[in-house]
C-alpha atoms as a PDB file:
ATOM      1  CA  MET A   1      97.979  49.026 100.450  1.00  0.00           C
ATOM      2  CA  ILE A   2      95.046  48.565 102.812  1.00  0.00           C
ATOM      3  CA  TYR A   3      93.591  51.787 104.153  1.00  0.00           C
ATOM      4  CA  SER A   4      91.747  50.998 107.330  1.00  0.00           C
ATOM      5  CA  GLU A   5      89.737  53.703 108.973  1.00  0.00           C
ATOM      6  CA  THR A   6      87.567  52.939 111.976  1.00  0.00           C
ATOM      7  CA  ILE A   7      84.609  55.034 113.069  1.00  0.00           C
ATOM      8  CA  ILE A   8      84.926  56.103 116.691  1.00  0.00           C
ATOM      9  CA  LEU A   9      81.908  58.399 116.972  1.00  0.00           C
ATOM     10  CA  SER A  10      79.303  60.123 114.864  1.00  0.00           C
ATOM     11  CA  ALA A  11      76.883  62.772 116.056  1.00  0.00           C
ATOM     12  CA  LEU A  12      74.566  65.484 114.904  1.00  0.00           C
ATOM     13  CA  VAL A  13      76.075  68.902 115.626  1.00  0.00           C
ATOM     14  CA  ILE A  14      75.495  72.496 114.699  1.00  0.00           C
ATOM     15  CA  LYS A  15      78.306  74.178 112.773  1.00  0.00           C
ATOM     16  CA  VAL A  16      78.464  77.940 113.220  1.00  0.00           C
ATOM     17  CA  ASN A  17      79.971  79.639 110.186  1.00  0.00           C
ATOM     18  CA  HIS A  18      81.924  82.900 109.964  1.00  0.00           C
ATOM     19  CA  VAL A  19      78.732  84.992 109.735  1.00  0.00           C
ATOM     20  CA  GLU A  20      77.126  83.247 112.735  1.00  0.00           C
ATOM     21  CA  LYS A  21      74.795  81.140 110.574  1.00  0.00           C
ATOM     22  CA  LYS A  22      73.946  77.812 112.224  1.00  0.00           C
ATOM     23  CA  GLN A  23      74.100  74.774 109.962  1.00  0.00           C
ATOM     24  CA  GLU A  24      73.157  71.182 110.761  1.00  0.00           C
ATOM     25  CA  ARG A  25      76.063  68.796 110.246  1.00  0.00           C
ATOM     26  CA  ILE A  26      77.143  65.295 111.102  1.00  0.00           C
ATOM     27  CA  ILE A  27      80.561  65.098 112.704  1.00  0.00           C
ATOM     28  CA  LEU A  28      82.236  61.768 112.086  1.00  0.00           C
ATOM     29  CA  VAL A  29      85.346  60.986 114.133  1.00  0.00           C
ATOM     30  CA  THR A  30      87.547  58.123 112.968  1.00  0.00           C
ATOM     31  CA  ASN A  31      90.942  56.892 114.047  1.00  0.00           C
ATOM     32  CA  LYS A  32      92.544  59.015 111.277  1.00  0.00           C
ATOM     33  CA  ASN A  33      90.293  61.969 110.432  1.00  0.00           C
ATOM     34  CA  VAL A  34      87.429  64.179 111.497  1.00  0.00           C
ATOM     35  CA  TYR A  35      84.712  64.615 108.882  1.00  0.00           C
ATOM     36  CA  ASN A  36      82.222  67.468 108.591  1.00  0.00           C
ATOM     37  CA  ILE A  37      79.283  65.949 106.694  1.00  0.00           C
ATOM     38  CA  LEU A  38      76.264  67.717 105.264  1.00  0.00           C
ATOM     39  CA  PRO A  39      73.219  65.476 105.804  1.00  0.00           C
ATOM     40  CA  LYS A  40      70.980  65.089 102.790  1.00  0.00           C
ATOM     41  CA  ASP A  41      67.662  65.928 104.466  1.00  0.00           C
ATOM     42  CA  GLY A  42      68.490  66.530 108.104  1.00  0.00           C
ATOM     43  CA  PHE A  43      69.154  64.086 110.882  1.00  0.00           C
ATOM     44  CA  SER A  44      65.895  62.214 110.406  1.00  0.00           C
ATOM     45  CA  SER A  45      67.423  60.531 107.368  1.00  0.00           C
ATOM     46  CA  PHE A  46      70.828  60.098 109.036  1.00  0.00           C
ATOM     47  CA  LEU A  47      71.429  56.479 108.053  1.00  0.00           C
ATOM     48  CA  SER A  48      70.027  56.678 104.561  1.00  0.00           C
ATOM     49  CA  SER A  49      71.934  59.896 103.906  1.00  0.00           C
ATOM     50  CA  PHE A  50      75.228  58.014 104.015  1.00  0.00           C
ATOM     51  CA  VAL A  51      73.992  55.825 101.235  1.00  0.00           C
ATOM     52  CA  GLN A  52      71.971  58.344  99.245  1.00  0.00           C
ATOM     53  CA  GLY A  53      73.853  61.584  98.877  1.00  0.00           C
ATOM     54  CA  ALA A  54      75.316  62.910 102.102  1.00  0.00           C
ATOM     55  CA  ARG A  55      78.193  65.175 101.215  1.00  0.00           C
ATOM     56  CA  ILE A  56      81.537  65.323 102.944  1.00  0.00           C
ATOM     57  CA  LYS A  57      82.166  69.044 103.351  1.00  0.00           C
ATOM     58  CA  ARG A  58      85.557  68.677 104.997  1.00  0.00           C
ATOM     59  CA  LYS A  59      87.993  65.885 105.825  1.00  0.00           C
ATOM     60  CA  ILE A  60      90.432  66.977 108.511  1.00  0.00           C
ATOM     61  CA  PRO A  61      93.394  64.684 109.216  1.00  0.00           C
ATOM     62  CA  TYR A  62      94.490  64.629 112.873  1.00  0.00           C
ATOM     63  CA  ALA A  63      97.922  65.867 111.799  1.00  0.00           C
ATOM     64  CA  ASN A  64      96.293  69.153 110.706  1.00  0.00           C
ATOM     65  CA  ILE A  65      94.437  69.776 113.984  1.00  0.00           C
ATOM     66  CA  SER A  66      96.581  72.113 116.050  1.00  0.00           C
ATOM     67  CA  GLY A  67      94.183  72.278 118.993  1.00  0.00           C
ATOM     68  CA  VAL A  68      90.663  72.138 120.357  1.00  0.00           C
ATOM     69  CA  THR A  69      89.057  74.857 122.454  1.00  0.00           C
ATOM     70  CA  MET A  70      86.017  73.944 124.510  1.00  0.00           C
ATOM     71  CA  SER A  71      83.551  76.315 126.141  1.00  0.00           C
ATOM     72  CA  ARG A  72      83.404  75.879 129.912  1.00  0.00           C
ATOM     73  CA  HIS A  73      79.765  76.838 130.265  1.00  0.00           C
ATOM     74  CA  GLY A  74      78.182  76.344 126.867  1.00  0.00           C
ATOM     75  CA  PRO A  75      77.799  73.638 124.238  1.00  0.00           C
ATOM     76  CA  GLU A  76      80.446  74.968 121.823  1.00  0.00           C
ATOM     77  CA  PHE A  77      83.879  73.703 120.842  1.00  0.00           C
ATOM     78  CA  VAL A  78      86.306  74.850 118.164  1.00  0.00           C
ATOM     79  CA  LEU A  79      88.720  72.815 116.045  1.00  0.00           C
ATOM     80  CA  HIS A  80      91.835  74.794 115.168  1.00  0.00           C
ATOM     81  CA  VAL A  81      93.118  73.533 111.827  1.00  0.00           C
ATOM     82  CA  GLN A  82      96.532  74.440 110.418  1.00  0.00           C
ATOM     83  CA  ASN A  83      96.422  76.446 107.175  1.00  0.00           C
ATOM     84  CA  GLU A  84      92.619  76.685 107.344  1.00  0.00           C
ATOM     85  CA  HIS A  85      90.083  78.626 109.346  1.00  0.00           C
ATOM     86  CA  ASP A  86      88.798  77.370 112.696  1.00  0.00           C
ATOM     87  CA  TYR A  87      85.697  75.174 112.740  1.00  0.00           C
ATOM     88  CA  ARG A  88      83.139  76.102 115.396  1.00  0.00           C
ATOM     89  CA  PHE A  89      80.624  73.471 116.455  1.00  0.00           C
ATOM     90  CA  SER A  90      77.886  73.174 119.064  1.00  0.00           C
ATOM     91  CA  SER A  91      76.523  70.010 120.675  1.00  0.00           C
ATOM     92  CA  THR A  92      74.395  70.278 123.778  1.00  0.00           C
ATOM     93  CA  ASN A  93      74.563  66.626 124.832  1.00  0.00           C
ATOM     94  CA  LEU A  94      77.729  65.223 123.258  1.00  0.00           C
ATOM     95  CA  LYS A  95      80.336  67.993 123.432  1.00  0.00           C
ATOM     96  CA  MET A  96      82.562  66.161 125.934  1.00  0.00           C
ATOM     97  CA  LYS A  97      82.358  62.808 124.096  1.00  0.00           C
ATOM     98  CA  ILE A  98      83.195  64.440 120.756  1.00  0.00           C
ATOM     99  CA  VAL A  99      86.163  66.374 122.147  1.00  0.00           C
ATOM    100  CA  GLN A 100      87.452  63.283 123.968  1.00  0.00           C
ATOM    101  CA  ALA A 101      87.181  61.232 120.773  1.00  0.00           C
ATOM    102  CA  ILE A 102      89.166  63.854 118.852  1.00  0.00           C
ATOM    103  CA  THR A 103      91.890  64.409 121.447  1.00  0.00           C
END
């Protein structure tokens, strides 16, 4: 069986956790999943981090995403994931592109 997954978009975002701590992440949107990736040493080593130790924190299949909420006036958006907690992200410049790629 051939498993083909195509990258649609990748971007640096800020993930806001349940205690309001902001964490740098890479969001990777493919035709099958959304990935929350912890960069190795920040965005400056974005490309090399894929090869040398970036860590996938979460793989979210589209089938598990029950909805996306987007702030009207700010940079935040939230992925609502079935049987998990919501994932809150912030992207000043790419919010619309990320949400469009996911939906």
